[in-house]
Amino acid sequence: MIAILKYSAGNIKSVQNALTRLGYKSIITENPSELLNADKVIFPGVGEASSAIHYLKERGLDKTIISLKQPVLGICLGLHLMCRFSEEGGTKCLGIFDTDVRLFPPVDKIPHMGWNNCLTMKGDLFRDVTVDDDLYYVHSYYAEISSYTVATCDYIIPFSAAMQKGNFYATQFHPEKSAETGEKILKNFLEL
Amino acid sequence: MLKKRIIPCLDIKDGRTVKGVSFINLIDAGDPVELAKAYVKQGADELVFLDITATIENRKALAGLVERIAAEINIPFTVGGGIDTVNDVSILIKAGADKVTVNSSAVRRPKLISEIAGQFGSQCIVVAIDTKLVDDEWIVVVDGGRTITELITINWARRVEELGAGEILLTSMNNDGTKAGFSIDITGEVSRSVNIPVIASGGAGLMEHFRDVFFNTSCSAALAASIFHFGEITIPDLKKYLINEKISIRY
């Protein structure tokens, strides 16, 4: 069973719809034991960092997330929340990825919204995907490139399109909204 | 590189697409979901669904339709028409819409924009601005162009950005339906004046019009309805053409 973390963020249903299209059953839950016992956990998100962290901490879900041993996929805000600190609301995050999340400098349109390709990519998530394939982004904050970065994208500056540390995976783009390329990436994660 | 987006717009009335659609090989050309799927297959970058009836009775039906779209469509889509309150937005977002668009209701009560942005995030609120050239000044019009306001378009665009809009859908009523091309001047001026993405709309008739608006303004996307519905321009042909013209496009 795939568990999708339920919290104060939008876009959760979209993730479930995408899994259903791929033929996977999933539950949307904030129950710690359901999360701990799932085969895979997806940590989605569109929303604001400080209120999301507040919501997770209130329910003790912050501790649940960092203790997960199965493959976990953070998406967009989920990626930000898995980092150390986000400039959005000056938020101390979960610290899975020892790197920070910053606001794009206002030299071009913000949010970075639309389809963009990767500059580099490596690892399990990107099997059968190339740097020419576009993925859908919508975000104003980005994770700096670090030793956890497994894919990079460029908008205003190069940033982490995807990160990985052990069983924790995260994407800045929305695989559930990225047409066939996104489906390949989700499938790669689900088949880990 | 970030790509310029091509966005077909589907007008919905009583749960069906209107404006006569002449797509071939569709089981049911009036079904918005079937049409949407065809556009996704052709390579549309996003979709916009506008409920042009937008009465209270239809709201439930619209939410049901949005659920069906969300279940079947793997690209982002925006829903609009008759949104007056945060509660209206909540219903559509819960049904699976990625973004909502507001127009006249935001002009009447600008705070609606900040209320929606506050609850669902700026990325989910597209403010549609209809504009008309009146005595050499681009002015905001509402109620589908019937009512001329006193708002100067540039000022209103800046204001909606301040209020938390994530994107502006700018339609030139002078150009809409003419097939003579997008309005380069107001699209350029609005795109320069705000730091959020602007979608150009109104006037697309030829592939060259898309090139011109992308080449001459910093708009992020271009929207059209009838030329796509009637198959006058297909999305794959348009995208191929724009790539040849050195416009950054997802293909």
Short mmCIF file of C-alpha atoms in Angstrom, two decimals:
data_model
loop_
_atom_site.label_atom_id
_atom_site.label_comp_id
_atom_site.label_asym_id
_atom_site.label_seq_id
_atom_site.Cartn_x
_atom_site.Cartn_y
_atom_site.Cartn_z
CA MET A 1 0.00 0.00 0.00
CA ILE A 2 1.18 3.49 -0.85
CA ALA A 3 0.51 6.12 1.80
CA ILE A 4 0.10 9.76 0.83
CA LEU A 5 0.70 12.04 3.78
CA LYS A 6 -2.34 14.12 4.57
CA TYR A 7 -1.55 17.55 5.88
CA SER A 8 -2.49 21.18 5.43
CA ALA A 9 -1.41 21.34 1.80
CA GLY A 10 -3.20 21.27 -1.51
CA ASN A 11 -2.57 18.96 -4.41
CA ILE A 12 -2.87 15.74 -2.42
CA LYS A 13 -5.75 14.41 -4.50
CA SER A 14 -3.75 15.02 -7.70
CA VAL A 15 -1.06 12.68 -6.42
CA GLN A 16 -3.63 10.01 -5.64
CA ASN A 17 -5.22 10.45 -9.08
CA ALA A 18 -1.82 9.97 -10.71
CA LEU A 19 -1.18 6.79 -8.72
CA THR A 20 -4.62 5.47 -9.65
CA ARG A 21 -3.87 6.10 -13.34
CA LEU A 22 -0.69 4.09 -12.91
CA GLY A 23 -2.66 1.25 -11.36
CA TYR A 24 -1.52 1.70 -7.75
CA LYS A 25 -3.82 1.75 -4.74
CA SER A 26 -3.11 4.43 -2.17
CA ILE A 27 -4.46 5.91 1.01
CA ILE A 28 -4.35 9.53 2.14
CA THR A 29 -3.53 9.43 5.82
CA GLU A 30 -2.01 11.23 8.77
CA ASN A 31 -2.12 8.12 10.92
CA PRO A 32 1.49 7.40 12.03
CA SER A 33 1.11 3.62 12.05
CA GLU A 34 -0.36 3.63 8.53
CA LEU A 35 2.57 5.76 7.40
CA LEU A 36 5.13 3.56 9.14
CA ASN A 37 3.65 0.38 7.67
CA ALA A 38 3.18 1.59 4.08
CA ASP A 39 5.38 0.18 1.29
CA LYS A 40 6.07 3.71 0.07
CA VAL A 41 5.22 7.14 1.41
CA ILE A 42 4.57 10.24 -0.67
CA PHE A 43 4.89 13.62 0.96
CA PRO A 44 3.19 15.98 -1.49
CA GLY A 45 2.55 19.61 -1.21
CA VAL A 46 1.57 22.95 -2.45
CA GLY A 47 1.38 25.46 0.32
CA GLU A 48 3.33 27.54 2.77
CA ALA A 49 6.30 26.14 4.72
CA SER A 50 5.84 27.52 8.23
CA SER A 51 2.15 26.63 8.53
CA ALA A 52 2.83 23.18 7.08
CA ILE A 53 5.62 22.46 9.59
CA HIS A 54 3.40 23.75 12.37
CA TYR A 55 0.65 21.34 11.29
CA LEU A 56 3.07 18.39 11.17
CA LYS A 57 4.64 19.18 14.56
CA GLU A 58 1.27 19.58 16.26
CA ARG A 59 0.50 15.98 15.33
CA GLY A 60 3.99 14.58 15.93
CA LEU A 61 4.22 13.76 12.22
CA ASP A 62 7.63 15.46 11.97
CA LYS A 63 9.10 12.62 14.04
CA THR A 64 7.17 10.00 12.08
CA ILE A 65 8.52 11.28 8.75
CA ILE A 66 12.17 11.31 9.75
CA SER A 67 11.88 7.80 11.17
CA LEU A 68 10.49 6.28 7.95
CA LYS A 69 12.61 3.45 6.54
CA GLN A 70 10.75 2.70 3.29
CA PRO A 71 11.19 4.85 0.15
CA VAL A 72 9.73 8.32 0.72
CA LEU A 73 9.07 10.85 -2.04
CA GLY A 74 8.70 14.54 -1.19
CA ILE A 75 7.17 16.75 -3.87
CA CYS A 76 7.61 20.54 -4.15
CA LEU A 77 6.79 21.85 -0.66
CA GLY A 78 7.51 18.31 0.56
CA LEU A 79 11.07 18.72 -0.75
CA HIS A 80 11.41 22.07 1.02
CA LEU A 81 10.13 20.65 4.30
CA MET A 82 12.69 17.81 4.10
CA CYS A 83 15.52 20.38 4.05
CA ARG A 84 17.13 22.11 7.04
CA PHE A 85 15.70 25.60 6.79
CA SER A 86 13.37 27.53 4.47
CA GLU A 87 13.40 31.26 3.95
CA GLU A 88 9.64 30.97 3.51
CA GLY A 89 8.36 32.15 6.88
CA GLY A 90 11.87 31.66 8.36
CA THR A 91 11.02 28.01 8.93
CA LYS A 92 13.15 25.39 10.62
CA CYS A 93 12.32 22.25 8.63
CA LEU A 94 12.84 18.51 9.13
CA GLY A 95 16.57 18.49 8.36
CA ILE A 96 16.65 15.25 6.35
CA PHE A 97 18.64 17.07 3.65
CA ASP A 98 21.29 19.20 5.31
CA THR A 99 20.71 22.15 2.97
CA ASP A 100 18.64 25.33 2.83
CA VAL A 101 15.70 26.61 0.80
CA ARG A 102 15.86 30.15 -0.56
CA LEU A 103 13.61 32.62 -2.36
CA PHE A 104 14.48 33.21 -6.02
CA PRO A 105 16.08 36.63 -6.52
CA PRO A 106 13.51 38.90 -8.25
CA VAL A 107 15.35 39.23 -11.57
CA ASP A 108 12.74 37.26 -13.52
CA LYS A 109 9.10 36.25 -13.09
CA ILE A 110 8.31 34.56 -9.80
CA PRO A 111 6.94 31.91 -9.29
CA HIS A 112 8.98 29.75 -11.62
CA MET A 113 5.85 28.39 -13.28
CA GLY A 114 5.64 26.02 -16.20
CA TRP A 115 7.64 23.38 -18.02
CA ASN A 116 11.41 23.20 -17.72
CA ASN A 117 14.03 20.57 -18.50
CA CYS A 118 16.86 19.34 -16.29
CA LEU A 119 20.51 20.25 -16.83
CA THR A 120 21.72 17.05 -15.20
CA MET A 121 20.07 13.96 -13.77
CA LYS A 122 21.17 10.67 -12.26
CA GLY A 123 19.83 7.82 -10.19
CA ASP A 124 16.81 5.55 -9.94
CA LEU A 125 14.09 8.17 -10.35
CA PHE A 126 15.24 9.14 -13.82
CA ARG A 127 15.38 5.76 -15.52
CA ASP A 128 14.18 6.21 -19.15
CA VAL A 129 14.03 9.99 -18.71
CA THR A 130 16.38 12.41 -20.46
CA VAL A 131 17.47 16.01 -19.88
CA ASP A 132 15.40 16.98 -22.92
CA ASP A 133 12.16 15.97 -21.20
CA ASP A 134 10.25 18.82 -19.61
CA LEU A 135 8.73 18.71 -16.15
CA TYR A 136 6.13 20.98 -14.58
CA TYR A 137 7.23 23.39 -11.86
CA VAL A 138 5.45 25.94 -9.75
CA HIS A 139 7.49 27.41 -6.91
CA SER A 140 9.03 30.62 -5.61
CA TYR A 141 11.57 28.96 -3.30
CA TYR A 142 14.28 26.50 -4.28
CA ALA A 143 16.75 24.14 -2.62
CA GLU A 144 20.38 25.00 -3.19
CA ILE A 145 22.52 22.51 -5.03
CA SER A 146 24.18 20.19 -2.52
CA SER A 147 25.71 16.73 -2.23
CA TYR A 148 22.11 15.34 -2.13
CA THR A 149 21.22 16.82 -5.52
CA VAL A 150 20.45 14.13 -8.13
CA ALA A 151 18.98 16.45 -10.77
CA THR A 152 19.51 20.13 -11.49
CA CYS A 153 17.34 22.67 -13.25
CA ASP A 154 18.07 26.27 -14.17
CA TYR A 155 15.74 29.19 -13.58
CA ILE A 156 17.41 32.46 -12.62
CA ILE A 157 20.06 30.24 -11.01
CA PRO A 158 20.75 26.50 -11.04
CA PHE A 159 18.87 24.68 -8.25
CA SER A 160 18.01 21.16 -7.09
CA ALA A 161 15.33 19.62 -9.29
CA ALA A 162 15.58 16.40 -7.29
CA MET A 163 17.44 15.17 -4.21
CA GLN A 164 18.13 11.85 -2.57
CA LYS A 165 19.57 10.64 0.70
CA GLY A 166 19.19 6.93 1.40
CA ASN A 167 15.47 6.10 1.30
CA PHE A 168 14.46 9.76 1.06
CA TYR A 169 13.74 11.11 -2.44
CA ALA A 170 12.36 14.51 -3.33
CA THR A 171 11.45 16.44 -6.46
CA GLN A 172 10.91 20.17 -6.91
CA PHE A 173 8.80 19.54 -10.00
CA HIS A 174 5.36 17.94 -9.84
CA PRO A 175 5.61 14.45 -11.38
CA GLU A 176 1.84 14.07 -10.95
CA LYS A 177 1.30 17.04 -13.30
CA SER A 178 4.18 16.41 -15.70
CA ALA A 179 2.38 14.31 -18.31
CA GLU A 180 4.12 11.11 -19.44
CA THR A 181 7.57 12.09 -18.19
CA GLY A 182 6.16 12.66 -14.72
CA GLU A 183 4.41 9.31 -14.85
CA LYS A 184 7.71 7.59 -15.69
CA ILE A 185 9.34 9.22 -12.66
CA LEU A 186 6.48 8.27 -10.35
CA LYS A 187 6.59 4.73 -11.71
CA ASN A 188 10.35 4.58 -11.13
CA PHE A 189 9.76 5.59 -7.53
CA LEU A 190 6.92 3.11 -7.05
CA GLU A 191 9.07 0.30 -8.44
CA LEU A 192 12.01 0.98 -6.10
CA MET B 1 15.09 26.55 -20.05
CA LEU B 2 11.57 27.52 -19.02
CA LYS B 3 9.19 26.96 -21.93
CA LYS B 4 6.46 29.25 -23.22
CA ARG B 5 3.10 27.58 -22.60
CA ILE B 6 0.31 26.94 -25.11
CA ILE B 7 -3.07 26.82 -23.38
CA PRO B 8 -6.36 25.79 -25.01
CA CYS B 9 -9.41 27.24 -23.28
CA LEU B 10 -12.65 25.25 -23.05
CA ASP B 11 -15.94 27.03 -22.42
CA ILE B 12 -18.32 24.94 -20.38
CA LYS B 13 -22.09 25.26 -20.22
CA ASP B 14 -24.16 22.80 -18.20
CA GLY B 15 -21.19 20.45 -18.06
CA ARG B 16 -20.65 20.43 -21.86
CA THR B 17 -18.19 22.27 -24.06
CA VAL B 18 -19.76 24.98 -26.15
CA LYS B 19 -18.72 27.09 -29.14
CA GLY B 20 -19.17 24.20 -31.54
CA VAL B 21 -16.23 21.92 -31.51
CA SER B 22 -15.25 20.12 -34.67
CA PHE B 23 -12.77 17.61 -33.42
CA ILE B 24 -12.74 14.50 -35.49
CA ASN B 25 -12.42 11.00 -34.07
CA LEU B 26 -13.99 11.87 -30.79
CA ILE B 27 -16.77 9.75 -29.43
CA ASP B 28 -18.36 12.77 -27.86
CA ALA B 29 -16.99 16.14 -28.89
CA GLY B 30 -19.14 17.94 -26.37
CA ASP B 31 -17.65 16.13 -23.41
CA PRO B 32 -15.04 18.41 -21.84
CA VAL B 33 -13.09 15.46 -20.49
CA GLU B 34 -12.77 13.82 -23.92
CA LEU B 35 -11.75 17.11 -25.47
CA ALA B 36 -9.27 17.79 -22.68
CA LYS B 37 -7.72 14.36 -23.14
CA ALA B 38 -7.32 15.03 -26.85
CA TYR B 39 -5.53 18.30 -26.11
CA VAL B 40 -3.23 16.64 -23.61
CA LYS B 41 -2.35 14.03 -26.21
CA GLN B 42 -1.58 16.79 -28.70
CA GLY B 43 0.84 18.43 -26.25
CA ALA B 44 -1.14 21.24 -24.61
CA ASP B 45 0.89 22.61 -21.71
CA GLU B 46 -2.06 23.50 -19.50
CA LEU B 47 -5.82 23.74 -19.84
CA VAL B 48 -8.34 26.36 -18.80
CA PHE B 49 -12.02 25.52 -18.24
CA LEU B 50 -14.42 28.44 -18.01
CA ASP B 51 -17.95 27.80 -16.78
CA ILE B 52 -19.89 30.39 -18.70
CA THR B 53 -23.20 29.67 -17.02
CA ALA B 54 -21.83 29.67 -13.50
CA THR B 55 -25.10 29.68 -11.63
CA ILE B 56 -25.41 28.27 -8.15
CA GLU B 57 -27.24 25.17 -9.42
CA ASN B 58 -24.43 24.48 -11.85
CA ARG B 59 -21.73 24.77 -9.23
CA LYS B 60 -22.22 21.22 -7.98
CA ALA B 61 -22.19 19.89 -11.53
CA LEU B 62 -18.99 21.84 -12.19
CA ALA B 63 -17.31 20.31 -9.15
CA GLY B 64 -18.30 16.88 -10.45
CA LEU B 65 -16.83 17.70 -13.83
CA VAL B 66 -13.61 18.99 -12.23
CA GLU B 67 -13.31 15.68 -10.38
CA ARG B 68 -13.58 13.78 -13.66
CA ILE B 69 -11.02 16.06 -15.32
CA ALA B 70 -8.61 15.69 -12.40
CA ALA B 71 -8.92 11.92 -12.50
CA GLU B 72 -7.99 11.73 -16.18
CA ILE B 73 -5.70 14.66 -16.94
CA ASN B 74 -1.98 14.56 -16.12
CA ILE B 75 -1.17 18.23 -16.74
CA PRO B 76 -2.19 21.32 -14.71
CA PHE B 77 -5.58 22.90 -15.26
CA THR B 78 -7.37 26.06 -14.20
CA VAL B 79 -11.09 26.42 -13.56
CA GLY B 80 -13.08 29.65 -13.55
CA GLY B 81 -16.49 31.18 -13.87
CA GLY B 82 -18.61 32.78 -11.21
CA ILE B 83 -16.17 32.43 -8.33
CA ASP B 84 -17.19 34.92 -5.66
CA THR B 85 -15.95 33.46 -2.40
CA VAL B 86 -13.14 31.44 -0.86
CA ASN B 87 -15.69 28.69 -0.36
CA ASP B 88 -16.29 28.48 -4.13
CA VAL B 89 -12.54 28.07 -4.55
CA SER B 90 -12.32 25.46 -1.85
CA ILE B 91 -14.91 23.27 -3.60
CA LEU B 92 -13.02 23.42 -6.92
CA ILE B 93 -9.58 22.84 -5.39
CA LYS B 94 -10.89 19.89 -3.37
CA ALA B 95 -12.37 18.49 -6.58
CA GLY B 96 -8.86 18.59 -8.05
CA ALA B 97 -8.39 21.93 -9.86
CA ASP B 98 -4.79 23.15 -9.73
CA LYS B 99 -5.69 26.80 -10.10
CA VAL B 100 -8.79 28.94 -10.20
CA THR B 101 -9.39 32.12 -12.12
CA VAL B 102 -11.41 35.13 -10.98
CA ASN B 103 -12.37 38.16 -13.02
CA SER B 104 -15.28 40.53 -12.36
CA SER B 105 -15.67 39.41 -8.75
CA ALA B 106 -12.08 40.47 -8.02
CA VAL B 107 -12.68 43.90 -9.54
CA ARG B 108 -15.76 44.32 -7.35
CA ARG B 109 -14.01 43.01 -4.25
CA PRO B 110 -10.20 42.99 -4.64
CA LYS B 111 -9.74 41.43 -1.21
CA LEU B 112 -11.02 38.17 -2.70
CA ILE B 113 -7.57 37.78 -4.32
CA SER B 114 -5.69 38.02 -1.03
CA GLU B 115 -8.21 35.76 0.67
CA ILE B 116 -7.69 33.05 -1.93
CA ALA B 117 -3.90 33.50 -1.97
CA GLY B 118 -3.84 33.41 1.82
CA GLN B 119 -5.68 30.14 2.01
CA PHE B 120 -4.48 28.25 -1.07
CA GLY B 121 -1.26 30.03 -2.05
CA SER B 122 -0.52 32.51 -4.82
CA GLN B 123 0.27 29.72 -7.29
CA CYS B 124 -3.39 28.77 -7.35
CA ILE B 125 -4.93 32.15 -8.16
CA VAL B 126 -5.00 33.40 -11.73
CA VAL B 127 -6.56 36.83 -12.06
CA ALA B 128 -8.23 37.27 -15.43
CA ILE B 129 -8.16 40.84 -16.67
CA ASP B 130 -10.30 41.82 -19.66
CA THR B 131 -9.09 45.05 -21.18
CA LYS B 132 -10.35 47.43 -23.84
CA LEU B 133 -8.80 50.44 -25.51
CA VAL B 134 -11.00 53.41 -24.60
CA ASP B 135 -9.87 56.89 -25.72
CA ASP B 136 -6.30 55.68 -26.18
CA GLU B 137 -6.16 54.18 -22.71
CA TRP B 138 -6.32 50.45 -21.89
CA ILE B 139 -9.13 50.14 -19.35
CA VAL B 140 -10.38 47.14 -17.38
CA VAL B 141 -13.79 45.86 -18.45
CA VAL B 142 -15.97 43.34 -16.61
CA ASP B 143 -19.09 41.23 -17.21
CA GLY B 144 -17.65 39.79 -20.39
CA GLY B 145 -16.75 43.22 -21.74
CA ARG B 146 -20.17 44.78 -21.21
CA THR B 147 -19.20 47.02 -18.30
CA ILE B 148 -16.35 49.52 -18.57
CA THR B 149 -14.69 50.28 -15.23
CA GLU B 150 -12.53 53.23 -14.24
CA LEU B 151 -9.51 51.01 -13.63
CA ILE B 152 -6.44 51.57 -15.77
CA THR B 153 -5.24 48.13 -16.82
CA ILE B 154 -1.60 48.57 -15.81
CA ASN B 155 -2.58 49.84 -12.37
CA TRP B 156 -4.99 46.97 -11.82
CA ALA B 157 -2.36 44.45 -12.94
CA ARG B 158 0.13 45.84 -10.41
CA ARG B 159 -2.56 45.83 -7.75
CA VAL B 160 -3.53 42.18 -8.29
CA GLU B 161 0.14 41.22 -8.02
CA GLU B 162 0.37 43.05 -4.69
CA LEU B 163 -2.77 41.29 -3.52
CA GLY B 164 -1.16 37.92 -4.13
CA ALA B 165 -2.19 36.82 -7.62
CA GLY B 166 0.17 34.15 -8.96
CA GLU B 167 -0.56 34.82 -12.60
CA ILE B 168 -2.50 37.18 -14.87
CA LEU B 169 -4.66 36.05 -17.78
CA LEU B 170 -4.88 39.14 -19.95
CA THR B 171 -7.54 39.30 -22.66
CA SER B 172 -7.71 42.19 -25.07
CA MET B 173 -11.38 42.65 -25.89
CA ASN B 174 -10.37 44.70 -28.93
CA ASN B 175 -8.61 41.67 -30.34
CA ASP B 176 -10.77 38.85 -28.99
CA GLY B 177 -12.56 37.06 -31.80
CA THR B 178 -10.86 39.10 -34.54
CA LYS B 179 -8.20 36.47 -35.42
CA ALA B 180 -5.98 39.46 -36.20
CA GLY B 181 -3.38 38.64 -33.56
CA PHE B 182 -2.78 39.26 -29.87
CA SER B 183 -2.50 42.84 -28.68
CA ILE B 184 1.26 43.26 -28.47
CA ASP B 185 1.20 46.65 -26.82
CA ILE B 186 -0.91 45.99 -23.72
CA THR B 187 0.42 42.45 -23.33
CA GLY B 188 3.96 43.82 -23.45
CA GLU B 189 3.18 46.63 -21.07
CA VAL B 190 1.50 44.40 -18.48
CA SER B 191 4.25 41.76 -18.74
CA ARG B 192 6.89 44.41 -18.12
CA SER B 193 4.98 45.97 -15.24
CA VAL B 194 4.51 42.89 -13.07
CA ASN B 195 6.85 40.18 -11.87
CA ILE B 196 4.32 37.34 -12.14
CA PRO B 197 3.64 35.32 -15.30
CA VAL B 198 1.21 36.80 -17.84
CA ILE B 199 -0.92 34.70 -20.20
CA ALA B 200 -1.75 36.48 -23.45
CA SER B 201 -5.28 35.97 -24.73
CA GLY B 202 -7.57 37.28 -27.42
CA GLY B 203 -7.00 37.48 -31.15
CA ALA B 204 -5.07 34.37 -32.10
CA GLY B 205 -5.77 33.44 -35.71
CA LEU B 206 -2.46 32.35 -37.21
CA MET B 207 0.63 30.59 -35.94
CA GLU B 208 2.56 33.81 -36.60
CA HIS B 209 0.47 35.54 -33.95
CA PHE B 210 1.86 33.24 -31.28
CA ARG B 211 5.40 33.89 -32.49
CA ASP B 212 4.79 37.64 -32.47
CA VAL B 213 3.45 37.74 -28.91
CA PHE B 214 6.26 35.55 -27.58
CA PHE B 215 8.91 37.40 -29.57
CA ASN B 216 7.76 40.92 -28.79
CA THR B 217 6.57 40.63 -25.18
CA SER B 218 7.76 38.79 -22.08
CA CYS B 219 4.45 36.94 -21.64
CA SER B 220 4.83 33.38 -20.34
CA ALA B 221 1.95 31.70 -22.14
CA ALA B 222 -0.64 32.19 -24.85
CA LEU B 223 -4.25 31.05 -24.68
CA ALA B 224 -6.72 30.42 -27.48
CA ALA B 225 -10.04 28.67 -27.93
CA SER B 226 -11.78 28.50 -31.28
CA ILE B 227 -8.72 28.11 -33.51
CA PHE B 228 -7.86 24.95 -31.60
CA HIS B 229 -11.44 23.69 -31.30
CA PHE B 230 -12.08 24.05 -35.01
CA GLY B 231 -8.74 22.52 -35.86
CA GLU B 232 -7.63 25.63 -37.78
CA ILE B 233 -4.33 25.30 -35.99
CA THR B 234 -3.30 22.06 -34.32
CA ILE B 235 -1.09 22.17 -31.27
CA PRO B 236 1.65 19.91 -32.71
CA ASP B 237 1.87 22.07 -35.88
CA LEU B 238 1.94 25.24 -33.81
CA LYS B 239 4.65 23.91 -31.53
CA LYS B 240 6.78 22.72 -34.45
CA TYR B 241 6.44 26.12 -36.06
CA LEU B 242 7.39 27.98 -32.86
CA ILE B 243 10.45 25.79 -32.33
CA ASN B 244 11.56 26.61 -35.88
CA GLU B 245 11.08 30.26 -34.99
CA LYS B 246 13.48 29.77 -32.03
CA ILE B 247 10.81 30.12 -29.35
CA SER B 248 11.41 27.94 -26.30
CA ILE B 249 8.59 25.36 -26.40
CA ARG B 250 7.92 21.97 -24.85
CA TYR B 251 7.59 19.36 -27.56
#
